[in-house]
mmCIF file of C-alpha atoms in Angstrom:
data_model
loop_
_atom_site.group_PDB
_atom_site.id
_atom_site.type_symbol
_atom_site.label_atom_id
_atom_site.label_comp_id
_atom_site.label_asym_id
_atom_site.label_seq_id
_atom_site.Cartn_x
_atom_site.Cartn_y
_atom_site.Cartn_z
ATOM 1 C CA MET A 1 38.792 72.875 -32.685
ATOM 2 C CA TRP A 2 38.148 76.280 -34.330
ATOM 3 C CA TYR A 3 35.565 76.299 -37.128
ATOM 4 C CA SER A 4 35.918 78.672 -40.046
ATOM 5 C CA PHE A 5 32.627 79.388 -41.774
ATOM 6 C CA GLU A 6 32.397 78.461 -45.437
ATOM 7 C CA PRO A 7 29.079 79.264 -47.136
ATOM 8 C CA MET A 8 27.610 76.506 -49.275
ATOM 9 C CA ARG A 9 25.045 76.167 -52.018
ATOM 10 C CA ILE A 10 22.312 74.161 -50.277
ATOM 11 C CA PHE A 11 19.209 72.496 -51.706
ATOM 12 C CA VAL A 12 16.449 71.831 -49.146
ATOM 13 C CA LEU A 13 14.085 69.085 -50.305
ATOM 14 C CA GLY A 14 10.704 69.551 -48.609
ATOM 15 C CA THR A 15 9.429 72.970 -47.600
ATOM 16 C CA GLY A 16 6.926 72.371 -44.826
ATOM 17 C CA ALA A 17 7.059 73.670 -41.259
ATOM 18 C CA THR A 18 10.552 72.314 -40.521
ATOM 19 C CA GLY A 19 12.088 72.681 -43.976
ATOM 20 C CA SER A 20 10.998 76.297 -44.403
ATOM 21 C CA LEU A 21 12.279 77.344 -40.981
ATOM 22 C CA LEU A 22 15.558 75.537 -41.646
ATOM 23 C CA ALA A 23 15.895 77.265 -45.015
ATOM 24 C CA HIS A 24 15.548 80.684 -43.386
ATOM 25 C CA SER A 25 18.113 79.727 -40.729
ATOM 26 C CA LEU A 26 20.592 78.632 -43.375
ATOM 27 C CA VAL A 27 20.157 81.897 -45.288
ATOM 28 C CA ARG A 28 20.919 83.805 -42.081
ATOM 29 C CA GLN A 29 24.085 81.722 -41.737
ATOM 30 C CA GLY A 30 25.171 83.069 -45.133
ATOM 31 C CA HIS A 31 24.420 80.067 -47.353
ATOM 32 C CA LYS A 32 22.833 80.211 -50.807
ATOM 33 C CA VAL A 33 19.605 78.233 -50.395
ATOM 34 C CA ILE A 34 17.141 76.831 -52.918
ATOM 35 C CA CYS A 35 14.070 74.863 -51.852
ATOM 36 C CA GLY A 36 12.285 72.060 -53.640
ATOM 37 C CA ASP A 37 8.728 70.890 -53.089
ATOM 38 C CA ARG A 38 6.027 69.123 -55.079
ATOM 39 C CA ASP A 39 3.580 71.931 -54.182
ATOM 40 C CA PRO A 40 5.404 75.276 -54.604
ATOM 41 C CA GLU A 41 2.285 77.317 -53.802
ATOM 42 C CA ARG A 42 1.860 75.648 -50.426
ATOM 43 C CA ALA A 43 5.636 75.831 -49.833
ATOM 44 C CA ARG A 44 5.437 79.601 -50.359
ATOM 45 C CA LEU A 45 2.868 79.814 -47.548
ATOM 46 C CA PHE A 46 5.443 78.256 -45.192
ATOM 47 C CA LEU A 47 8.369 80.350 -46.424
ATOM 48 C CA GLY A 48 6.327 83.547 -46.422
ATOM 49 C CA LYS A 49 5.321 85.729 -49.335
ATOM 50 C CA ARG A 50 8.157 88.172 -48.632
ATOM 51 C CA SER A 51 10.810 85.463 -48.799
ATOM 52 C CA THR A 52 13.158 85.645 -51.765
ATOM 53 C CA ILE A 53 14.208 81.974 -51.467
ATOM 54 C CA GLU A 54 13.674 80.228 -54.783
ATOM 55 C CA ILE A 55 11.303 77.256 -54.852
ATOM 56 C CA ARG A 56 11.585 74.603 -57.545
ATOM 57 C CA THR A 57 8.929 72.019 -58.325
ATOM 58 C CA VAL A 58 10.247 68.549 -57.533
ATOM 59 C CA ASN A 59 8.738 65.218 -56.566
ATOM 60 C CA ALA A 60 10.835 63.517 -53.864
ATOM 61 C CA ARG A 61 9.916 60.127 -55.355
ATOM 62 C CA ASN A 62 11.781 60.952 -58.575
ATOM 63 C CA LEU A 63 15.572 60.609 -58.349
ATOM 64 C CA TRP A 64 16.347 62.463 -61.548
ATOM 65 C CA ALA A 65 13.898 65.244 -60.738
ATOM 66 C CA ILE A 66 15.867 65.852 -57.528
ATOM 67 C CA VAL A 67 19.173 65.768 -59.427
ATOM 68 C CA ARG A 68 17.931 68.308 -61.960
ATOM 69 C CA ALA A 69 16.455 70.626 -59.322
ATOM 70 C CA ALA A 70 19.518 70.451 -57.042
ATOM 71 C CA ARG A 71 22.201 70.664 -59.740
ATOM 72 C CA GLY A 72 25.141 72.746 -58.577
ATOM 73 C CA SER A 73 24.386 72.242 -54.871
ATOM 74 C CA GLN A 74 27.136 71.332 -52.430
ATOM 75 C CA LEU A 75 24.765 70.016 -49.763
ATOM 76 C CA LEU A 76 21.412 68.285 -50.208
ATOM 77 C CA VAL A 77 19.161 68.441 -47.136
ATOM 78 C CA ASN A 78 16.242 66.031 -47.037
ATOM 79 C CA ALA A 79 13.541 67.817 -45.018
ATOM 80 C CA SER A 80 10.776 65.705 -46.553
ATOM 81 C CA ALA A 81 9.451 62.394 -45.220
ATOM 82 C CA ALA A 82 12.053 59.810 -44.189
ATOM 83 C CA VAL A 83 10.599 57.347 -46.712
ATOM 84 C CA PHE A 84 12.528 59.359 -49.350
ATOM 85 C CA ASN A 85 15.912 59.102 -47.598
ATOM 86 C CA GLU A 86 17.459 56.568 -49.941
ATOM 87 C CA ILE A 87 16.276 58.358 -53.085
ATOM 88 C CA ALA A 88 17.679 61.623 -51.733
ATOM 89 C CA MET A 89 20.972 59.974 -50.780
ATOM 90 C CA ARG A 90 21.369 58.502 -54.257
ATOM 91 C CA ALA A 91 20.623 61.939 -55.714
ATOM 92 C CA ALA A 92 23.333 63.467 -53.512
ATOM 93 C CA LEU A 93 25.812 60.857 -54.733
ATOM 94 C CA ARG A 94 24.897 61.621 -58.357
ATOM 95 C CA LEU A 95 25.464 65.304 -57.645
ATOM 96 C CA ARG A 96 28.687 64.613 -55.728
ATOM 97 C CA ALA A 97 27.113 66.639 -52.923
ATOM 98 C CA HIS A 98 27.149 66.236 -49.168
ATOM 99 C CA TYR A 99 23.913 65.100 -47.533
ATOM 100 C CA LEU A 100 21.876 65.666 -44.352
ATOM 101 C CA ASP A 101 18.538 64.382 -43.069
ATOM 102 C CA MET A 102 16.616 64.401 -39.785
ATOM 103 C CA SER A 103 15.175 60.901 -39.328
ATOM 104 C CA SER A 104 15.236 57.295 -40.530
ATOM 105 C CA HIS A 105 12.546 55.190 -42.176
ATOM 106 C CA LEU A 106 13.631 51.794 -40.764
ATOM 107 C CA GLN A 107 11.433 49.638 -42.994
ATOM 108 C CA ARG A 108 14.046 47.565 -44.811
ATOM 109 C CA ASN A 109 15.618 46.640 -41.463
ATOM 110 C CA PRO A 110 13.668 47.751 -38.348
ATOM 111 C CA PHE A 111 16.834 47.695 -36.236
ATOM 112 C CA LYS A 112 19.353 49.506 -38.447
ATOM 113 C CA ALA A 113 19.039 52.905 -40.093
ATOM 114 C CA GLU A 114 18.824 52.468 -43.856
ATOM 115 C CA GLN A 115 21.224 55.395 -44.400
ATOM 116 C CA LEU A 116 24.110 53.373 -42.938
ATOM 117 C CA ARG A 117 24.013 51.147 -46.054
ATOM 118 C CA TYR A 118 25.537 54.034 -48.020
ATOM 119 C CA GLU A 119 28.715 54.320 -45.948
ATOM 120 C CA LYS A 120 31.100 52.995 -48.602
ATOM 121 C CA ARG A 121 29.465 54.909 -51.433
ATOM 122 C CA PHE A 122 29.906 58.229 -49.667
ATOM 123 C CA GLU A 123 33.481 57.326 -48.764
ATOM 124 C CA GLN A 124 34.220 56.518 -52.416
ATOM 125 C CA LYS A 125 32.755 59.855 -53.525
ATOM 126 C CA ARG A 126 34.732 61.628 -50.760
ATOM 127 C CA ARG A 127 31.505 63.083 -49.447
ATOM 128 C CA THR A 128 29.816 63.285 -46.039
ATOM 129 C CA ALA A 129 26.316 62.278 -45.015
ATOM 130 C CA VAL A 130 25.065 63.378 -41.584
ATOM 131 C CA ILE A 131 21.882 61.519 -40.712
ATOM 132 C CA ASN A 132 19.172 61.878 -38.046
ATOM 133 C CA ALA A 133 20.333 65.441 -37.458
ATOM 134 C CA GLY A 134 17.399 66.888 -35.517
ATOM 135 C CA VAL A 135 16.323 66.641 -31.891
ATOM 136 C CA ALA A 136 14.864 63.162 -31.443
ATOM 137 C CA PRO A 137 16.846 61.691 -33.103
ATOM 138 C CA GLY A 138 19.797 64.056 -33.143
ATOM 139 C CA LEU A 139 20.324 65.918 -29.908
ATOM 140 C CA MET A 140 19.305 62.804 -27.960
ATOM 141 C CA ASN A 141 22.062 60.821 -29.700
ATOM 142 C CA LEU A 142 24.661 63.458 -28.833
ATOM 143 C CA LEU A 143 23.688 63.350 -25.158
ATOM 144 C CA ALA A 144 23.664 59.546 -25.065
ATOM 145 C CA ARG A 145 27.188 59.521 -26.496
ATOM 146 C CA ARG A 146 28.325 62.175 -24.021
ATOM 147 C CA GLY A 147 26.964 60.096 -21.147
ATOM 148 C CA ALA A 148 28.661 56.980 -22.495
ATOM 149 C CA GLU A 149 32.001 58.793 -22.636
ATOM 150 C CA MET A 150 31.729 59.482 -18.912
ATOM 151 C CA LEU A 151 31.465 55.756 -18.102
ATOM 152 C CA ASP A 152 33.737 52.753 -18.419
ATOM 153 C CA ARG A 153 30.772 50.535 -19.307
ATOM 154 C CA VAL A 154 27.255 51.361 -20.503
ATOM 155 C CA ASP A 155 24.460 49.086 -19.334
ATOM 156 C CA GLU A 156 21.359 51.005 -20.382
ATOM 157 C CA VAL A 157 20.266 53.976 -22.449
ATOM 158 C CA TYR A 158 16.760 55.273 -21.796
ATOM 159 C CA ILE A 159 15.214 58.134 -23.774
ATOM 160 C CA SER A 160 11.909 59.756 -22.909
ATOM 161 C CA GLN A 161 10.130 62.714 -24.461
ATOM 162 C CA TRP A 162 6.893 64.629 -24.096
ATOM 163 C CA SER A 163 5.076 66.892 -26.509
ATOM 164 C CA ALA A 164 1.569 68.015 -27.291
ATOM 165 C CA THR A 165 1.750 66.539 -30.791
ATOM 166 C CA GLY A 166 2.060 62.930 -31.935
ATOM 167 C CA SER A 167 3.199 61.022 -35.020
ATOM 168 C CA PHE A 168 1.284 58.490 -37.088
ATOM 169 C CA ASP A 169 4.384 56.378 -37.792
ATOM 170 C CA GLU A 170 5.546 56.384 -34.168
ATOM 171 C CA ALA A 171 2.056 55.320 -33.095
ATOM 172 C CA THR A 172 1.464 52.541 -35.616
ATOM 173 C CA SER A 173 4.943 50.988 -35.897
ATOM 174 C CA ARG A 174 6.257 48.380 -33.476
ATOM 175 C CA PRO A 175 8.658 49.960 -30.967
ATOM 176 C CA ARG A 176 12.286 48.891 -31.313
ATOM 177 C CA ILE A 177 14.169 48.035 -28.142
ATOM 178 C CA VAL A 178 17.377 46.358 -27.027
ATOM 179 C CA HIS A 179 17.028 43.745 -24.298
ATOM 180 C CA GLU A 180 19.916 41.707 -22.918
ATOM 181 C CA GLY A 181 22.074 42.899 -25.790
ATOM 182 C CA LYS A 182 19.641 41.818 -28.522
ATOM 183 C CA PHE A 183 17.267 43.800 -30.723
ATOM 184 C CA LYS A 184 13.589 43.107 -30.159
ATOM 185 C CA LEU A 185 10.206 44.516 -31.142
ATOM 186 C CA GLY A 186 8.120 45.829 -28.275
ATOM 187 C CA LYS A 187 4.371 46.141 -27.928
ATOM 188 C CA ARG A 188 2.688 49.200 -29.429
ATOM 189 C CA PHE A 189 2.009 51.701 -26.649
ATOM 190 C CA GLY A 190 3.527 49.120 -24.298
ATOM 191 C CA GLU A 191 5.157 49.417 -20.875
ATOM 192 C CA PRO A 192 3.325 52.589 -19.760
ATOM 193 C CA GLU A 193 4.831 54.260 -16.729
ATOM 194 C CA LYS A 194 5.077 57.563 -14.900
ATOM 195 C CA PHE A 195 8.119 59.655 -15.766
ATOM 196 C CA ARG A 196 9.099 62.946 -14.198
ATOM 197 C CA PHE A 197 10.218 65.592 -16.684
ATOM 198 C CA ALA A 198 11.593 68.985 -15.761
ATOM 199 C CA GLN A 199 9.009 71.659 -14.993
ATOM 200 C CA PRO A 200 6.619 72.872 -16.248
ATOM 201 C CA ILE A 201 5.674 69.384 -17.452
ATOM 202 C CA GLY A 202 6.480 67.364 -14.323
ATOM 203 C CA GLU A 203 5.253 63.790 -13.874
ATOM 204 C CA THR A 204 3.299 62.323 -16.774
ATOM 205 C CA ASN A 205 2.549 59.050 -18.540
ATOM 206 C CA VAL A 206 4.967 57.731 -21.171
ATOM 207 C CA MET A 207 4.883 54.557 -23.258
ATOM 208 C CA LEU A 208 7.011 52.684 -25.788
ATOM 209 C CA ALA A 209 7.164 54.260 -29.230
ATOM 210 C CA ALA A 210 9.002 53.579 -32.473
ATOM 211 C CA GLN A 211 11.881 56.056 -32.444
ATOM 212 C CA ASP A 212 14.977 56.202 -34.627
ATOM 213 C CA GLU A 213 17.671 56.372 -31.944
ATOM 214 C CA VAL A 214 17.565 52.581 -31.602
ATOM 215 C CA GLY A 215 18.519 52.298 -35.276
ATOM 216 C CA THR A 216 22.003 53.735 -34.752
ATOM 217 C CA LEU A 217 23.070 54.092 -31.099
ATOM 218 C CA PRO A 218 23.625 50.362 -30.360
ATOM 219 C CA TYR A 219 26.037 50.162 -33.324
ATOM 220 C CA PHE A 220 28.332 52.818 -31.850
ATOM 221 C CA ILE A 221 27.770 52.429 -28.101
ATOM 222 C CA PRO A 222 27.966 48.877 -26.672
ATOM 223 C CA LEU A 223 24.948 48.501 -24.378
ATOM 224 C CA LYS A 224 22.689 45.857 -22.868
ATOM 225 C CA GLU A 225 19.344 47.637 -22.672
ATOM 226 C CA MET A 226 17.717 50.473 -24.580
ATOM 227 C CA ASN A 227 14.232 51.799 -25.136
ATOM 228 C CA VAL A 228 12.484 55.028 -26.049
ATOM 229 C CA LYS A 229 9.208 56.226 -24.568
ATOM 230 C CA ILE A 230 6.964 59.131 -25.491
ATOM 231 C CA GLY A 231 4.181 60.903 -23.657
ATOM 232 C CA GLY A 232 1.858 63.774 -24.425
ATOM 233 C CA ASN A 233 -1.691 64.717 -25.274
ATOM 234 C CA GLU A 234 -1.646 63.228 -28.758
ATOM 235 C CA MET A 235 0.026 59.974 -27.696
ATOM 236 C CA GLU A 236 -2.760 59.380 -25.182
ATOM 237 C CA ARG A 237 -5.326 60.007 -27.904
ATOM 238 C CA LEU A 238 -3.518 57.753 -30.375
ATOM 239 C CA ARG A 239 -3.328 55.009 -27.774
ATOM 240 C CA ARG A 240 -7.080 55.255 -27.240
ATOM 241 C CA TRP A 241 -7.764 55.065 -30.972
ATOM 242 C CA TYR A 242 -5.447 52.072 -31.259
ATOM 243 C CA ARG A 243 -7.320 50.230 -28.519
ATOM 244 C CA GLN A 244 -10.590 51.011 -30.302
ATOM 245 C CA GLY A 245 -9.231 49.573 -33.545
ATOM 246 C CA LYS A 246 -9.318 52.943 -35.308
ATOM 247 C CA LEU A 247 -5.586 53.187 -35.894
ATOM 248 C CA SER A 248 -3.618 50.901 -38.199
ATOM 249 C CA LYS A 249 -0.690 51.257 -40.584
ATOM 250 C CA SER A 250 -2.471 49.255 -43.285
ATOM 251 C CA GLY A 251 -5.370 51.692 -43.202
ATOM 252 C CA GLY A 252 -3.070 54.631 -43.768
ATOM 253 C CA ILE A 253 -3.448 58.097 -42.332
ATOM 254 C CA VAL A 254 -7.039 59.130 -41.728
ATOM 255 C CA HIS A 255 -6.866 62.785 -42.719
ATOM 256 C CA LYS A 256 -9.730 63.716 -40.431
ATOM 257 C CA ARG A 257 -7.538 62.648 -37.502
ATOM 258 C CA PHE A 258 -4.187 63.582 -39.080
ATOM 259 C CA PRO A 259 -4.767 66.805 -41.042
ATOM 260 C CA LYS A 260 -2.036 68.412 -43.122
ATOM 261 C CA THR A 261 0.579 70.439 -41.285
ATOM 262 C CA LEU A 262 -0.876 73.835 -40.457
ATOM 263 C CA THR A 263 0.612 76.799 -42.287
ATOM 264 C CA PRO A 264 2.168 79.570 -40.141
ATOM 265 C CA ARG A 265 -0.775 81.869 -40.895
ATOM 266 C CA ARG A 266 -3.252 79.209 -39.727
ATOM 267 C CA VAL A 267 -1.239 78.518 -36.553
ATOM 268 C CA ALA A 268 -1.134 82.228 -35.734
ATOM 269 C CA LYS A 269 -4.903 82.490 -36.233
ATOM 270 C CA LEU A 270 -5.587 79.527 -33.934
ATOM 271 C CA ILE A 271 -3.349 80.974 -31.208
ATOM 272 C CA LYS A 272 -4.972 84.388 -31.474
ATOM 273 C CA GLY A 273 -8.446 82.861 -31.277
ATOM 274 C CA GLY A 274 -7.552 80.789 -28.227
ATOM 275 C CA THR A 275 -8.163 77.491 -30.040
ATOM 276 C CA LEU A 276 -4.510 76.457 -29.888
ATOM 277 C CA GLN A 277 -3.188 76.514 -26.333
ATOM 278 C CA ASN A 278 0.427 76.827 -25.290
ATOM 279 C CA ALA A 279 2.445 73.708 -26.096
ATOM 280 C CA HIS A 280 5.684 72.422 -24.612
ATOM 281 C CA PHE A 281 8.345 69.969 -25.730
ATOM 282 C CA ALA A 282 10.779 68.263 -23.365
ATOM 283 C CA ALA A 283 13.043 65.253 -23.446
ATOM 284 C CA ALA A 284 15.359 63.288 -21.179
ATOM 285 C CA VAL A 285 18.257 60.905 -21.763
ATOM 286 C CA ILE A 286 19.382 58.535 -19.019
ATOM 287 C CA VAL A 287 22.596 56.546 -19.378
ATOM 288 C CA THR A 288 23.392 53.965 -16.716
ATOM 289 C CA GLY A 289 26.621 52.053 -16.313
ATOM 290 C CA MET A 290 29.858 51.657 -14.371
ATOM 291 C CA LYS A 291 32.758 54.001 -13.606
ATOM 292 C CA LYS A 292 35.630 52.431 -11.652
ATOM 293 C CA ASP A 293 33.302 49.768 -10.194
ATOM 294 C CA GLN A 294 30.796 52.433 -9.118
ATOM 295 C CA PRO A 295 27.305 52.220 -10.698
ATOM 296 C CA LEU A 296 26.292 55.640 -12.019
ATOM 297 C CA GLN A 297 23.207 57.126 -13.608
ATOM 298 C CA ILE A 298 23.812 60.132 -15.860
ATOM 299 C CA ARG A 299 20.670 62.040 -16.708
ATOM 300 C CA TRP A 300 20.222 64.861 -19.195
ATOM 301 C CA ASP A 301 17.050 66.954 -19.211
ATOM 302 C CA CYS A 302 16.219 69.130 -22.208
ATOM 303 C CA GLN A 303 13.653 71.922 -22.317
ATOM 304 C CA PHE A 304 12.813 73.747 -25.512
ATOM 305 C CA PRO A 305 11.060 77.054 -26.209
ATOM 306 C CA SER A 306 7.283 76.789 -25.830
ATOM 307 C CA LEU A 307 4.730 77.624 -28.494
ATOM 308 C CA TYR A 308 4.029 81.020 -26.912
ATOM 309 C CA GLN A 309 7.732 81.855 -26.656
ATOM 310 C CA ILE A 310 8.249 80.973 -30.308
ATOM 311 C CA ARG A 311 5.224 83.056 -31.257
ATOM 312 C CA MET A 312 6.677 86.054 -29.381
ATOM 313 C CA TRP A 313 9.684 85.808 -31.704
ATOM 314 C CA GLY A 314 7.347 86.248 -34.677
ATOM 315 C CA LEU A 315 7.266 82.571 -35.666
ATOM 316 C CA ALA A 316 4.181 80.364 -35.955
ATOM 317 C CA VAL A 317 5.550 76.820 -35.759
ATOM 318 C CA THR A 318 5.282 74.033 -33.194
ATOM 319 C CA PRO A 319 7.995 73.565 -30.556
ATOM 320 C CA ILE A 320 9.072 70.300 -32.226
ATOM 321 C CA ALA A 321 9.421 71.905 -35.672
ATOM 322 C CA TYR A 322 11.329 74.827 -34.165
ATOM 323 C CA ALA A 323 13.682 72.601 -32.164
ATOM 324 C CA THR A 324 14.277 70.227 -35.088
ATOM 325 C CA ALA A 325 15.017 73.011 -37.582
ATOM 326 C CA THR A 326 17.300 74.771 -35.092
ATOM 327 C CA MET A 327 19.293 71.607 -34.409
ATOM 328 C CA ALA A 328 19.534 70.785 -38.123
ATOM 329 C CA SER A 329 20.919 74.270 -38.774
ATOM 330 C CA LEU A 330 23.610 73.602 -36.147
ATOM 331 C CA PHE A 331 24.551 70.307 -37.783
ATOM 332 C CA VAL A 332 24.981 72.278 -41.024
ATOM 333 C CA ARG A 333 26.917 75.059 -39.257
ATOM 334 C CA TYR A 334 29.452 72.516 -37.982
ATOM 335 C CA PHE A 335 29.217 70.127 -40.919
ATOM 336 C CA PRO A 336 32.333 67.858 -41.036
ATOM 337 C CA LYS A 337 33.022 68.035 -44.785
ATOM 338 C CA ASP A 338 36.447 66.458 -44.384
ATOM 339 C CA GLU A 339 35.100 63.325 -42.658
ATOM 340 C CA TRP A 340 33.851 61.113 -45.486
ATOM 341 C CA GLY A 341 31.156 58.489 -44.977
ATOM 342 C CA VAL A 342 27.790 58.303 -43.205
ATOM 343 C CA PHE A 343 27.596 59.733 -39.690
ATOM 344 C CA PRO A 344 24.787 59.549 -37.175
ATOM 345 C CA PRO A 345 25.204 62.263 -34.512
ATOM 346 C CA GLU A 346 26.842 59.960 -31.970
ATOM 347 C CA ASN A 347 29.627 59.063 -34.405
ATOM 348 C CA LEU A 348 30.604 62.582 -35.403
ATOM 349 C CA PRO A 349 34.071 63.811 -34.371
ATOM 350 C CA ALA A 350 34.213 64.780 -30.693
ATOM 351 C CA GLU A 351 34.953 68.446 -31.404
ATOM 352 C CA THR A 352 31.962 68.616 -33.764
ATOM 353 C CA ARG A 353 29.632 67.126 -31.151
ATOM 354 C CA THR A 354 30.896 69.558 -28.545
ATOM 355 C CA ALA A 355 30.377 72.541 -30.842
ATOM 356 C CA ILE A 356 26.813 71.499 -31.704
ATOM 357 C CA LEU A 357 25.860 71.050 -28.040
ATOM 358 C CA ALA A 358 27.318 74.466 -27.207
ATOM 359 C CA GLY A 359 25.346 75.941 -30.088
ATOM 360 C CA ALA A 360 22.107 74.389 -28.811
ATOM 361 C CA ARG A 361 22.582 75.973 -25.399
ATOM 362 C CA ALA A 362 23.394 79.313 -27.004
ATOM 363 C CA ARG A 363 20.091 79.185 -28.880
ATOM 364 C CA GLY A 364 17.964 78.855 -25.770
ATOM 365 C CA PHE A 365 17.802 75.093 -25.294
ATOM 366 C CA LYS A 366 18.036 74.402 -21.573
ATOM 367 C CA ILE A 367 20.153 71.255 -21.126
ATOM 368 C CA THR A 368 20.929 70.146 -17.588
ATOM 369 C CA GLN A 369 22.875 67.190 -16.246
ATOM 370 C CA LYS A 370 22.540 65.186 -13.048
ATOM 371 C CA ILE A 371 24.831 62.356 -11.938
ATOM 372 C CA THR A 372 23.566 59.865 -9.346
ATOM 373 C CA ARG A 373 25.645 57.230 -7.576
ATOM 374 C CA LEU A 374 23.702 53.969 -7.410
ATOM 375 C CA LYS A 375 23.990 51.110 -4.987
ATOM 376 C CA LYS A 376 25.130 47.933 -6.690
ATOM 377 C CA ASP A 377 21.943 46.099 -5.721
ATOM 378 C CA GLU A 378 19.719 48.978 -6.888
ATOM 379 C CA GLU A 379 20.790 49.357 -10.519
ATOM 380 C CA ASP A 380 17.454 48.037 -11.755
ATOM 381 C CA ASP A 381 15.455 50.568 -9.705
ATOM 382 C CA LEU A 382 16.302 53.520 -11.915
ATOM 383 C CA PHE A 383 13.263 55.656 -12.498
#
């Protein structure tokens, strides 16, 4: 399918590390972009003093404040916390605008993305909502779907990722898994194991974590088993704090341990001073199943630009923020405005998924595939 570019008026709600980088990317694509944030002065630090992107004061908790700030927009992008997804989606419906976000909250139902509840409402408004449109979730969903398309039957989807940074919600929430075709809650930091990522990370510890892919993939890909594991410096630290009783959701974020996101200027200063070392981000998706009675394992490895590489390009953001903003910009670039409803990445039209994956590779994401033939009595010995 050939895509013709049509610039849009886009409102980006939330102007932190990811939202600001996304806003700049969308401007370079030719869109008219306005940002909204409850702290415009801090948002300006992320956008840069030389940026001409307008910032409007808006509290993401206030539906009508979002509607007023985003009036006239054709696409509302929620780059703020996922807890505001439903408010932002209702605002988009009021505006008769399309919608995009990068993660789920999964509190109302821990096993189903809350955005899926708005399917009929977006269909009725003849508008499109693309949800979980980042890397993890986002790119991981696209690869899981691609692997599933190569098989006659999917038995298991396994997602693993490693980064130097961690997340409070992922650390304190119960991991969501699928076991024997049924949703279940796993143990926090449970099932630790060694997993071999592509170099330069190599073999490292990973453990169960609460990730959003489980909230959509099983609804669009029939499977028996699924789990997501995360490793990295911060996850090890969070696990230690959890065991010491210093980490709990009820206690909220301890700002001494979870400081505010560093501004680009602060990140650059820490790198220059040697305080902040190079950081990497990598992920893998493994889909196991059957093809013409032959058990197969399809593995995708993803490597993203490192902190030092990103800094060489004149940017001072983490690899995760860079990768997430880049992927979100691709989901906007190939936004399926004629497909009404709510779409997680794995349920987008095939030509759209193909275009987004090609765009990721073109932007420096190294995505490799390996197919392994398994013996029928060795399907459980996967990793």
